[in-house]
Each structure stands twice: as structure tokens, then as C-alpha cells.
mmCIF file of C-alpha atoms in Angstrom:
data_model
loop_
_atom_site.group_PDB
_atom_site.id
_atom_site.type_symbol
_atom_site.label_atom_id
_atom_site.label_comp_id
_atom_site.label_asym_id
_atom_site.label_seq_id
_atom_site.Cartn_x
_atom_site.Cartn_y
_atom_site.Cartn_z
ATOM 1 C CA MET A 2 -3.631 2.251 -1.179
ATOM 2 C CA SER A 3 0.425 -2.370 -2.056
ATOM 3 C CA ARG A 4 5.513 -2.469 -4.160
ATOM 4 C CA ARG A 5 4.652 0.821 -5.956
ATOM 5 C CA LEU A 6 5.140 2.169 -9.460
ATOM 6 C CA THR A 7 8.045 4.461 -8.629
ATOM 7 C CA ALA A 8 9.486 2.072 -6.045
ATOM 8 C CA LEU A 9 10.037 -0.763 -8.491
ATOM 9 C CA CYS A 10 12.227 -1.304 -11.524
ATOM 10 C CA VAL A 11 9.019 -1.653 -13.535
ATOM 11 C CA PRO A 12 6.157 0.882 -13.820
ATOM 12 C CA THR A 13 3.363 -1.571 -13.479
ATOM 13 C CA LEU A 14 2.700 -4.979 -12.046
ATOM 14 C CA ALA A 15 0.448 -7.753 -13.202
ATOM 15 C CA LEU A 16 -2.046 -8.232 -10.432
ATOM 16 C CA LEU A 17 -2.179 -11.941 -9.689
ATOM 17 C CA SER A 18 -4.906 -12.685 -7.202
ATOM 18 C CA VAL A 19 -6.035 -15.885 -5.609
ATOM 19 C CA ALA A 20 -9.428 -16.649 -4.170
ATOM 20 C CA ALA A 21 -10.330 -19.393 -1.784
ATOM 21 C CA PHE A 22 -13.793 -20.818 -1.933
ATOM 22 C CA CYS A 23 -15.745 -23.838 -0.820
ATOM 23 C CA ALA A 24 -18.706 -25.400 -2.528
ATOM 24 C CA CYS A 25 -21.606 -26.227 -0.310
ATOM 25 C CA LYS A 26 -24.302 -28.661 -1.343
ATOM 26 C CA GLN A 27 -27.648 -28.056 0.198
ATOM 27 C CA LYS A 28 -30.476 -30.498 -0.208
ATOM 28 C CA SER A 29 -33.843 -28.994 -1.068
ATOM 29 C CA GLU A 30 -37.207 -30.582 -1.455
ATOM 30 C CA SER A 31 -38.737 -30.380 -4.891
ATOM 31 C CA THR A 32 -41.986 -28.531 -5.191
ATOM 32 C CA THR A 33 -44.849 -29.059 -7.621
ATOM 33 C CA SER A 34 -45.675 -25.395 -7.939
ATOM 34 C CA LYS A 35 -44.019 -22.011 -7.363
ATOM 35 C CA SER A 36 -47.008 -21.107 -5.254
ATOM 36 C CA THR A 37 -45.955 -23.603 -2.637
ATOM 37 C CA LYS A 38 -42.719 -21.689 -1.930
ATOM 38 C CA VAL A 39 -43.064 -19.726 1.303
ATOM 39 C CA ALA A 40 -40.742 -17.564 3.305
ATOM 40 C CA VAL A 41 -38.879 -19.220 6.124
ATOM 41 C CA ASP A 42 -40.394 -18.440 9.509
ATOM 42 C CA GLU A 43 -38.325 -15.662 11.086
ATOM 43 C CA GLN A 44 -38.485 -17.488 14.385
ATOM 44 C CA GLN A 45 -36.939 -20.613 12.923
ATOM 45 C CA GLU A 46 -33.377 -21.184 14.047
ATOM 46 C CA ALA A 47 -30.718 -20.954 11.357
ATOM 47 C CA PRO A 48 -29.342 -24.375 10.411
ATOM 48 C CA VAL A 49 -26.003 -25.295 11.874
ATOM 49 C CA ARG A 50 -23.290 -24.733 9.283
ATOM 50 C CA PRO A 51 -21.377 -27.972 8.602
ATOM 51 C CA ALA A 52 -17.685 -28.009 9.461
ATOM 52 C CA SER A 53 -16.931 -28.846 5.824
ATOM 53 C CA CYS A 54 -18.339 -25.490 4.701
ATOM 54 C CA PRO A 55 -17.094 -22.627 6.931
ATOM 55 C CA GLU A 56 -17.910 -19.016 6.106
ATOM 56 C CA GLU A 57 -14.210 -18.314 5.758
ATOM 57 C CA LYS A 58 -11.321 -20.638 5.053
ATOM 58 C CA PRO A 59 -7.604 -20.031 4.489
ATOM 59 C CA ALA A 60 -6.609 -20.438 0.869
ATOM 60 C CA ASP A 61 -4.717 -23.594 0.019
ATOM 61 C CA PRO A 62 -1.038 -22.977 -0.825
ATOM 62 C CA LEU A 63 -1.786 -24.038 -4.386
ATOM 63 C CA LEU A 64 -5.179 -23.720 -6.039
ATOM 64 C CA PRO A 65 -6.596 -26.619 -8.085
ATOM 65 C CA GLY A 66 -4.712 -26.961 -11.335
ATOM 66 C CA VAL A 67 -1.734 -24.913 -10.121
ATOM 67 C CA THR A 68 1.608 -26.577 -9.495
ATOM 68 C CA THR A 69 4.761 -25.366 -7.803
ATOM 69 C CA GLU A 70 6.300 -25.114 -11.259
ATOM 70 C CA HIS A 71 3.713 -22.493 -12.228
ATOM 71 C CA ARG A 72 5.033 -20.190 -9.514
ATOM 72 C CA ASP A 73 8.543 -20.206 -10.952
ATOM 73 C CA PRO A 74 9.159 -17.440 -13.529
ATOM 74 C CA GLN A 75 11.479 -19.802 -15.427
ATOM 75 C CA TYR A 76 8.433 -21.901 -16.322
ATOM 76 C CA TRP A 77 6.728 -18.930 -17.964
ATOM 77 C CA PHE A 78 9.917 -17.850 -19.678
ATOM 78 C CA GLY A 79 10.059 -21.294 -21.275
ATOM 79 C CA VAL A 80 6.428 -21.090 -22.386
ATOM 80 C CA LEU A 81 6.574 -17.560 -23.762
ATOM 81 C CA GLU A 82 9.962 -17.653 -25.445
ATOM 82 C CA LYS A 83 8.480 -19.997 -28.045
ATOM 83 C CA THR A 84 6.259 -17.220 -29.370
ATOM 84 C CA HIS A 85 7.621 -13.974 -27.892
ATOM 85 C CA ASP A 86 10.914 -12.154 -27.549
ATOM 86 C CA LEU A 87 11.519 -11.978 -23.793
ATOM 87 C CA ASP A 88 14.032 -9.160 -24.222
ATOM 88 C CA GLU A 89 11.626 -7.015 -26.199
ATOM 89 C CA VAL A 90 11.357 -3.532 -24.665
ATOM 90 C CA LEU A 91 7.753 -2.847 -23.706
ATOM 91 C CA LEU A 92 8.513 0.602 -22.288
ATOM 92 C CA SER A 93 11.727 2.506 -22.822
ATOM 93 C CA ALA A 94 13.495 4.209 -19.921
ATOM 94 C CA ALA A 95 12.152 7.552 -21.188
ATOM 95 C CA GLU A 96 8.605 6.179 -21.317
ATOM 96 C CA VAL A 97 8.947 4.782 -17.785
ATOM 97 C CA LYS A 98 10.049 8.207 -16.560
ATOM 98 C CA LYS A 99 7.158 9.915 -18.346
ATOM 99 C CA LEU A 100 4.663 7.443 -16.891
ATOM 100 C CA ASN A 101 6.029 7.990 -13.387
ATOM 101 C CA GLN A 102 5.731 11.747 -13.827
ATOM 102 C CA SER A 103 2.132 11.431 -15.024
ATOM 103 C CA ILE A 104 0.890 10.204 -11.638
ATOM 104 C CA ARG A 105 1.535 13.696 -10.268
ATOM 105 C CA VAL A 106 -0.770 15.351 -12.831
ATOM 106 C CA PRO A 107 -4.263 16.271 -11.501
ATOM 107 C CA ARG A 108 -7.205 15.237 -13.667
ATOM 108 C CA PRO A 109 -10.899 14.414 -13.168
ATOM 109 C CA GLY A 110 -11.537 11.248 -11.165
ATOM 110 C CA PHE A 111 -7.858 10.804 -10.342
ATOM 111 C CA PHE A 112 -6.024 11.557 -7.113
ATOM 112 C CA PRO A 113 -2.448 12.458 -8.058
ATOM 113 C CA GLN A 114 0.591 12.112 -5.888
ATOM 114 C CA GLN A 115 1.237 15.158 -3.745
ATOM 115 C CA ASP A 116 4.394 17.233 -3.883
ATOM 116 C CA LEU A 117 5.280 17.432 -0.199
ATOM 117 C CA LEU A 118 7.763 20.221 -0.896
ATOM 118 C CA GLU A 119 5.113 22.607 -2.191
ATOM 119 C CA PRO A 120 3.704 25.112 0.345
ATOM 120 C CA LEU A 121 0.583 23.803 2.075
ATOM 121 C CA ASP A 122 -2.552 25.940 2.299
ATOM 122 C CA GLU A 123 -3.317 25.481 5.996
ATOM 123 C CA THR A 124 -6.955 26.629 5.904
ATOM 124 C CA THR A 125 -7.808 24.453 2.908
ATOM 125 C CA PHE A 126 -6.134 21.406 4.418
ATOM 126 C CA LEU A 127 -7.830 21.740 7.823
ATOM 127 C CA ASN A 128 -11.157 22.120 6.012
ATOM 128 C CA LYS A 129 -10.434 18.773 4.301
ATOM 129 C CA VAL A 130 -9.910 17.234 7.736
ATOM 130 C CA SER A 131 -13.263 18.574 8.959
ATOM 131 C CA GLU A 132 -15.033 17.397 5.810
ATOM 132 C CA ARG A 133 -13.633 13.888 6.198
ATOM 133 C CA PHE A 134 -14.716 13.749 9.855
ATOM 134 C CA GLU A 135 -18.251 14.847 8.964
ATOM 135 C CA TRP A 136 -18.426 12.301 6.148
ATOM 136 C CA MET A 137 -17.333 9.462 8.423
ATOM 137 C CA LYS A 138 -19.708 10.552 11.197
ATOM 138 C CA GLY A 139 -22.524 10.605 8.638
ATOM 139 C CA LYS A 140 -21.743 7.021 7.623
ATOM 140 C CA VAL A 141 -21.996 5.930 11.255
ATOM 141 C CA ASP A 142 -25.191 7.928 11.903
ATOM 142 C CA LYS A 143 -26.861 6.393 8.846
ATOM 143 C CA GLY A 144 -25.920 2.909 9.987
ATOM 144 C CA GLU A 145 -23.716 2.301 6.961
ATOM 145 C CA TYR A 146 -20.610 1.983 9.132
ATOM 146 C CA VAL A 147 -20.242 0.265 12.482
ATOM 147 C CA LYS A 148 -17.535 1.776 14.671
ATOM 148 C CA ASP A 149 -15.536 0.182 17.461
ATOM 149 C CA ALA A 150 -15.792 1.825 20.863
ATOM 150 C CA GLY A 151 -13.580 4.840 21.416
ATOM 151 C CA GLU A 152 -13.168 8.478 20.392
ATOM 152 C CA ALA A 153 -12.318 8.868 16.722
ATOM 153 C CA PHE A 154 -12.652 12.573 15.984
ATOM 154 C CA GLY A 155 -10.435 14.399 18.436
ATOM 155 C CA ARG A 156 -9.158 17.943 18.254
ATOM 156 C CA PRO A 157 -5.735 19.271 17.266
ATOM 157 C CA SER A 158 -3.369 20.031 20.118
ATOM 158 C CA SER A 159 -2.465 23.265 18.340
ATOM 159 C CA THR A 160 -4.510 25.715 16.288
ATOM 160 C CA THR A 161 -1.807 25.945 13.610
ATOM 161 C CA LEU A 162 0.123 23.452 11.551
ATOM 162 C CA SER A 163 3.855 23.033 12.150
ATOM 163 C CA PRO A 164 5.153 20.844 9.279
ATOM 164 C CA GLU A 165 8.245 18.686 9.810
ATOM 165 C CA PHE A 166 9.833 16.165 7.478
ATOM 166 C CA HIS A 167 10.725 12.706 8.748
ATOM 167 C CA ILE A 168 11.587 9.356 7.168
ATOM 168 C CA ALA A 169 9.604 6.264 8.138
ATOM 169 C CA LEU A 170 11.778 3.604 9.779
ATOM 170 C CA GLU A 171 9.017 0.972 9.796
ATOM 171 C CA GLU A 172 5.652 0.334 8.184
ATOM 172 C CA VAL A 173 3.510 3.272 9.297
ATOM 173 C CA GLN A 174 -0.277 2.980 9.177
ATOM 174 C CA LEU A 175 -2.238 6.089 8.167
ATOM 175 C CA TYR A 176 -5.722 6.212 9.675
ATOM 176 C CA CYS A 177 -8.560 8.198 8.124
ATOM 177 C CA ALA A 178 -9.871 9.313 11.519
ATOM 178 C CA ALA A 179 -7.847 10.686 14.419
ATOM 179 C CA SER A 180 -7.806 7.290 16.117
ATOM 180 C CA SER A 181 -7.003 3.675 15.398
ATOM 181 C CA VAL A 182 -10.548 2.484 16.190
ATOM 182 C CA GLY A 183 -12.071 0.333 13.480
ATOM 183 C CA PHE A 184 -14.830 1.362 11.059
ATOM 184 C CA TYR A 185 -16.579 -1.461 9.208
ATOM 185 C CA ASP A 186 -19.378 -1.824 6.695
ATOM 186 C CA ALA A 187 -22.608 -2.657 8.500
ATOM 187 C CA ASP A 188 -22.896 -5.964 6.660
ATOM 188 C CA ALA A 189 -19.207 -6.861 6.933
ATOM 189 C CA THR A 190 -18.429 -10.455 7.865
ATOM 190 C CA SER A 191 -14.761 -9.754 8.543
ATOM 191 C CA LYS A 192 -12.876 -6.995 10.288
ATOM 192 C CA ARG A 193 -10.032 -7.179 7.808
ATOM 193 C CA ILE A 194 -11.740 -4.510 5.715
ATOM 194 C CA ASP A 195 -11.327 -1.577 8.094
ATOM 195 C CA ARG A 196 -12.550 1.668 6.520
ATOM 196 C CA ASN A 197 -10.396 3.656 8.942
ATOM 197 C CA ARG A 198 -7.214 2.432 7.297
ATOM 198 C CA CYS A 199 -6.451 4.972 4.598
ATOM 199 C CA SER A 200 -2.988 3.902 3.523
ATOM 200 C CA ASN A 201 0.479 3.244 4.864
ATOM 201 C CA ALA A 202 4.013 4.530 4.498
ATOM 202 C CA HIS A 203 6.810 2.069 3.831
ATOM 203 C CA PRO A 204 10.226 2.094 5.500
ATOM 204 C CA GLN A 205 12.496 4.822 4.047
ATOM 205 C CA GLU A 206 9.499 6.800 2.758
ATOM 206 C CA LEU A 207 9.187 10.545 3.330
ATOM 207 C CA ILE A 208 6.477 11.615 5.789
ATOM 208 C CA GLU A 209 5.439 15.167 6.554
ATOM 209 C CA VAL A 210 4.149 15.474 10.124
ATOM 210 C CA LEU A 211 1.804 18.455 10.225
ATOM 211 C CA ALA A 212 0.467 18.742 13.769
ATOM 212 C CA PRO A 213 -0.019 16.863 17.045
ATOM 213 C CA TRP A 214 -3.587 15.698 17.672
ATOM 214 C CA SER A 215 -5.472 14.556 20.716
ATOM 215 C CA GLY A 216 -5.392 10.893 21.669
ATOM 216 C CA GLY A 217 -1.683 10.505 20.949
ATOM 217 C CA MET A 218 -2.079 10.907 17.189
ATOM 218 C CA LEU A 219 -0.250 13.032 14.622
ATOM 219 C CA LEU A 220 -1.753 14.586 11.503
ATOM 220 C CA ALA A 221 0.548 13.616 8.641
ATOM 221 C CA ARG A 222 0.747 13.116 4.911
ATOM 222 C CA THR A 223 2.803 11.199 2.361
ATOM 223 C CA ALA A 224 3.036 11.630 -1.392
ATOM 224 C CA THR A 225 0.099 9.261 -1.863
ATOM 225 C CA SER A 226 -2.222 9.931 1.063
ATOM 226 C CA TRP A 227 -2.872 11.834 4.289
ATOM 227 C CA GLY A 228 -4.321 10.915 7.649
ATOM 228 C CA PHE A 229 -3.289 10.259 11.217
ATOM 229 C CA ILE A 230 -0.419 8.204 12.573
ATOM 230 C CA LYS A 231 0.344 7.068 16.088
ATOM 231 C CA SER A 232 2.852 9.313 17.847
ATOM 232 C CA GLU A 233 4.982 6.339 18.908
ATOM 233 C CA VAL A 234 5.764 5.081 15.380
ATOM 234 C CA ALA A 235 9.445 4.838 14.456
ATOM 235 C CA LEU A 236 10.521 7.915 12.501
ATOM 236 C CA SER A 237 13.867 9.481 11.797
ATOM 237 C CA PRO A 238 14.803 12.776 13.434
ATOM 238 C CA VAL A 239 13.620 15.866 11.555
ATOM 239 C CA VAL A 240 15.302 16.127 8.138
ATOM 240 C CA GLU A 241 16.061 19.397 6.395
ATOM 241 C CA GLU A 242 14.398 20.346 3.127
ATOM 242 C CA ALA A 243 17.447 19.492 1.007
ATOM 243 C CA GLN A 244 17.448 15.946 2.374
ATOM 244 C CA ALA A 245 13.665 15.712 2.090
ATOM 245 C CA ARG A 246 13.959 16.689 -1.569
ATOM 246 C CA ARG A 247 16.214 13.687 -2.239
ATOM 247 C CA TYR A 248 13.568 11.403 -0.781
ATOM 248 C CA ALA A 249 10.758 13.186 -2.626
ATOM 249 C CA GLU A 250 12.320 13.485 -6.068
ATOM 250 C CA GLY A 251 15.071 10.864 -6.374
ATOM 251 C CA PRO A 252 16.756 9.500 -8.417
ATOM 252 C CA TYR A 253 16.222 6.180 -6.674
ATOM 253 C CA GLY A 254 17.564 2.700 -6.437
ATOM 254 C CA VAL A 255 15.490 -0.309 -5.387
ATOM 255 C CA LEU A 256 16.799 -3.262 -3.402
ATOM 256 C CA SER A 257 16.726 -6.531 -5.313
ATOM 257 C CA LYS A 258 16.886 -8.616 -2.119
ATOM 258 C CA ASP A 259 16.597 -8.421 1.668
ATOM 259 C CA ILE A 260 19.710 -7.020 3.327
ATOM 260 C CA VAL A 261 21.116 -6.010 6.703
ATOM 261 C CA THR A 262 23.302 -2.917 6.472
ATOM 262 C CA SER A 263 26.830 -2.887 7.847
ATOM 263 C CA THR A 264 26.380 0.577 9.329
ATOM 264 C CA GLU A 265 27.129 1.412 12.947
ATOM 265 C CA THR A 266 23.499 0.653 13.732
ATOM 266 C CA GLU A 267 22.444 -2.416 11.741
ATOM 267 C CA VAL A 268 19.283 -1.828 9.742
ATOM 268 C CA GLY A 269 17.262 -4.595 8.118
ATOM 269 C CA LEU A 270 15.778 -3.666 4.747
ATOM 270 C CA THR A 271 13.473 -5.781 2.605
ATOM 271 C CA ARG A 272 13.414 -6.345 -1.133
ATOM 272 C CA HIS A 273 11.681 -3.494 -3.013
ATOM 273 C CA THR A 274 12.768 -0.866 -0.464
ATOM 274 C CA ARG A 275 13.419 2.359 -2.355
ATOM 275 C CA LEU A 276 16.422 4.511 -1.459
ATOM 276 C CA PRO A 277 17.573 7.858 -2.885
ATOM 277 C CA LEU A 278 20.819 7.463 -4.811
ATOM 278 C CA ALA A 279 23.828 9.359 -3.441
ATOM 279 C CA ASN A 280 26.067 9.281 -6.529
ATOM 280 C CA LYS A 281 25.846 9.036 -10.319
ATOM 281 C CA LYS A 282 27.499 5.629 -10.373
ATOM 282 C CA GLY A 283 24.467 4.273 -8.517
ATOM 283 C CA ASN A 284 26.281 2.224 -5.896
ATOM 284 C CA LYS A 285 25.680 4.590 -2.969
ATOM 285 C CA ALA A 286 22.374 5.525 -1.376
ATOM 286 C CA TYR A 287 20.986 7.524 1.505
ATOM 287 C CA LEU A 288 19.685 5.575 4.491
ATOM 288 C CA ALA A 289 17.581 7.021 7.312
ATOM 289 C CA THR A 290 18.123 5.691 10.832
ATOM 290 C CA ALA A 291 17.080 6.681 14.335
ATOM 291 C CA GLU A 292 20.202 8.873 14.469
ATOM 292 C CA GLY A 293 19.727 10.651 11.146
ATOM 293 C CA VAL A 294 20.488 10.116 7.453
ATOM 294 C CA GLU A 295 23.761 8.560 6.286
ATOM 295 C CA GLN A 296 25.231 7.081 3.112
ATOM 296 C CA ILE A 297 25.684 3.380 2.452
ATOM 297 C CA GLU A 298 27.453 1.571 -0.365
ATOM 298 C CA LEU A 299 25.895 -1.401 -2.140
ATOM 299 C CA ASP A 300 26.854 -3.470 -5.169
ATOM 300 C CA LYS A 301 25.060 -2.934 -8.463
ATOM 301 C CA ASN A 302 23.240 -6.282 -8.230
ATOM 302 C CA THR A 303 21.678 -5.286 -4.901
ATOM 303 C CA LEU A 304 20.736 -1.680 -5.636
ATOM 304 C CA MET A 305 18.881 -1.561 -8.938
ATOM 305 C CA PRO A 306 18.135 1.767 -10.675
ATOM 306 C CA THR A 307 14.499 2.654 -11.308
ATOM 307 C CA THR A 308 15.297 4.132 -14.717
ATOM 308 C CA LEU A 309 15.676 0.824 -16.557
ATOM 309 C CA ALA A 310 13.625 -0.015 -19.614
ATOM 310 C CA LEU A 311 10.808 -2.503 -19.053
ATOM 311 C CA THR A 312 11.238 -5.768 -20.921
ATOM 312 C CA ARG A 313 8.766 -8.634 -21.113
ATOM 313 C CA GLN A 314 11.068 -10.773 -18.986
ATOM 314 C CA ALA A 315 11.375 -8.091 -16.287
ATOM 315 C CA ASP A 316 7.591 -7.669 -16.207
ATOM 316 C CA ILE A 317 7.021 -11.401 -15.674
ATOM 317 C CA GLN A 318 9.785 -11.616 -13.087
ATOM 318 C CA GLU A 319 8.315 -8.763 -11.060
ATOM 319 C CA ALA A 320 4.772 -10.080 -11.264
ATOM 320 C CA ILE A 321 5.727 -13.572 -10.066
ATOM 321 C CA SER A 322 7.803 -12.123 -7.228
ATOM 322 C CA ASN A 323 4.656 -10.566 -5.755
ATOM 323 C CA LEU A 324 2.635 -13.783 -5.579
ATOM 324 C CA VAL A 325 3.373 -14.215 -1.874
ATOM 325 C CA THR A 326 2.701 -10.566 -1.004
ATOM 326 C CA PRO A 327 -0.377 -10.519 1.253
ATOM 327 C CA TYR A 328 -3.448 -8.447 0.467
ATOM 328 C CA GLY A 329 -4.009 -5.727 3.049
ATOM 329 C CA PHE A 330 -6.823 -3.205 2.731
ATOM 330 C CA GLY A 331 -5.324 0.237 3.329
ATOM 331 C CA GLY A 332 -1.984 -1.376 4.141
ATOM 332 C CA LEU A 333 -3.305 -3.746 6.817
ATOM 333 C CA ASP A 334 -0.465 -5.736 8.408
ATOM 334 C CA GLY A 335 1.996 -4.333 5.893
ATOM 335 C CA GLY A 336 0.151 -5.829 2.926
ATOM 336 C CA ILE A 337 -0.884 -4.026 -0.240
ATOM 337 C CA ASP A 338 -4.209 -3.428 -1.931
ATOM 338 C CA CYS A 339 -4.919 -2.758 -5.597
ATOM 339 C CA SER A 340 -3.822 0.883 -5.486
ATOM 340 C CA ARG A 341 -0.413 0.032 -4.063
ATOM 341 C CA LEU A 342 0.389 -1.975 -7.173
ATOM 342 C CA LEU A 343 0.449 1.320 -9.051
ATOM 343 C CA LEU A 344 1.884 3.689 -6.436
#
């Protein structure tokens, strides 16, 4: 739903995942025949799990066989430069642009990015909302999902949609249902996989708010998803279509490091934040705040264009930089899941 293909200087990221596990040794009595194996009495109490083998355990900072050196891109540059040209262009700037454009093309089994500037068919969209509600209710009724207490399928506060463009000023969670209550697989052992978390919008991302909903929620959509957001999330004032187009279509620059702007109202922005460029030179960008949208000036080493060619060195650099990015299903706690590596 993870930063994204068009929000990075590279069109794709190498997904580096870590898994924590523990090995549990369980003694068992040998048997002389398969016929002597019997089912455990249902009334028998489950054995107490030893402290050395918990069901879940935080991953160690470094997995076995991995050193701090392995997490430094310079190490891999040294290894690969012996057999590969690190400056070799894997994708030209034109190919990067074409690949970015392709994620908007509908095709079977693929959910393309949405053009928020295109007119929305209100009846069709509200039917999609009803269909999603019925599908989620069916999962609960069949016992496939377990839902936290609370109303999840409220009604719109208005019978018509009233679209408005805003810019997210913080991480904004999009919920699949019209509530933040959790939905979990019936056999789930952790609540970190919440099926009600559809996606999230990152700071400085365009959001189209479509209608107020009951329970203090707003029906909204982004280029990559749609769902419900809490009415109290931090958004910019309404932006006009011309400004929304800059955020929807670019061209963009991406921050190469965390910064705090020197604007009248200081704004903290993290590395990978994508901003629409405000001039051809590429050293000015548009920044949304609680007061509106303004221009800021940044040096070329801080605001990187997204139209660069992809080299082997840039690919490795970007992949390694995401090692500490937490996994978050549907954007949980600001993390990314597999889809966000490509969006």
C-alpha cells in the first residue's frame, strides 16, 4: 500500500526484508509403531511455553552473519565494482519517465494510479463504497474476520459528493471502512495486520476529500487508494485546481535528507518527501502549510529531481537507505508494505 516509485530518484527499490525467528526444541518420545500415535486429549492443558521460545520476539539489530559493514553501501560498492560498472545506466531518464507513466494505465489484474483531476462518476463511486461495505460485512458474518467493537459502516452526512483538494501535512491513514475500528483475520496472532487499513497518504501528498461521513470520518481518495480518513487529520486549506495539478502531475523534486524549512512557519520534512518543482532550474518547490501553499528555495544537493537516469550505484544506495524503514501493513505507524515500494 511503503518511499514510492514516483517519489524517489529511482523507479524501483530492492526489497530487503528481515525476519526474526527462534528455534524451539521439543522432546518427543519415540514410538515403535505409527499405530501408537494418538491425538492429544482436548481437555489436556497446553504446555507452558518456555521463556526462551516466545511466540513473537523483536528482531535482533543484526541477523546472524550480518555485520554493521554490510549495512553500509560503500561495502557493496567495493564488492561490485570488481565485476560491474557502478555508473552503468540501468534505466535512462526517458525510460524512468515511461515506467512512471505506465502505472496509470489500466490492465487486467492491476490497479492503476487514479487521476484525481478527472471528473468523478458519483453514482459509480458510491456503489463501490457500498460494495466494499458488503464485502467486509460478509467477511465478519462468515467468521473470516474478527472486528473490534464499534460502528464501522456509517452513513454519509450528505447525499451528494462535494470534492475538495487538500494537501496532507502529516501521515494520513486511509481506512477501508468508515471507522478506525480494527478488522483482523480470525486466526491472527497479532493485531499489526489490520485489514481495515487500506493505505496512507504521506506529507505533501494530494488528497481529494469527497464527502463528510458519520462518526467523524471523511470519504477521501489519493492517487493510489481511496477510503476514509479522520476529520481531525492535518490538511492544508482547500487548494485550487491549478495548484492541485502541480501536486498531481509534477515535475517533482525529492528531498535527499531531513530538513526544517526557514519559512515563517517552520515545517519539518523527512528524506524522500516529494515536492512539486516551482521553476525549471529545480531549486524552488511548492510547500503546503496550514496557511496555504508557498514557495521555498533549496540547494540542488537537497532537492533532487526525479527525472535522473538510474545507475547501478544509485539503485544500491536507495535500497540500503530503506533498511531501517519499518514494515507497516496498509501504512501502519507510517511504515510501508510491499506495494509502497512501487508506488
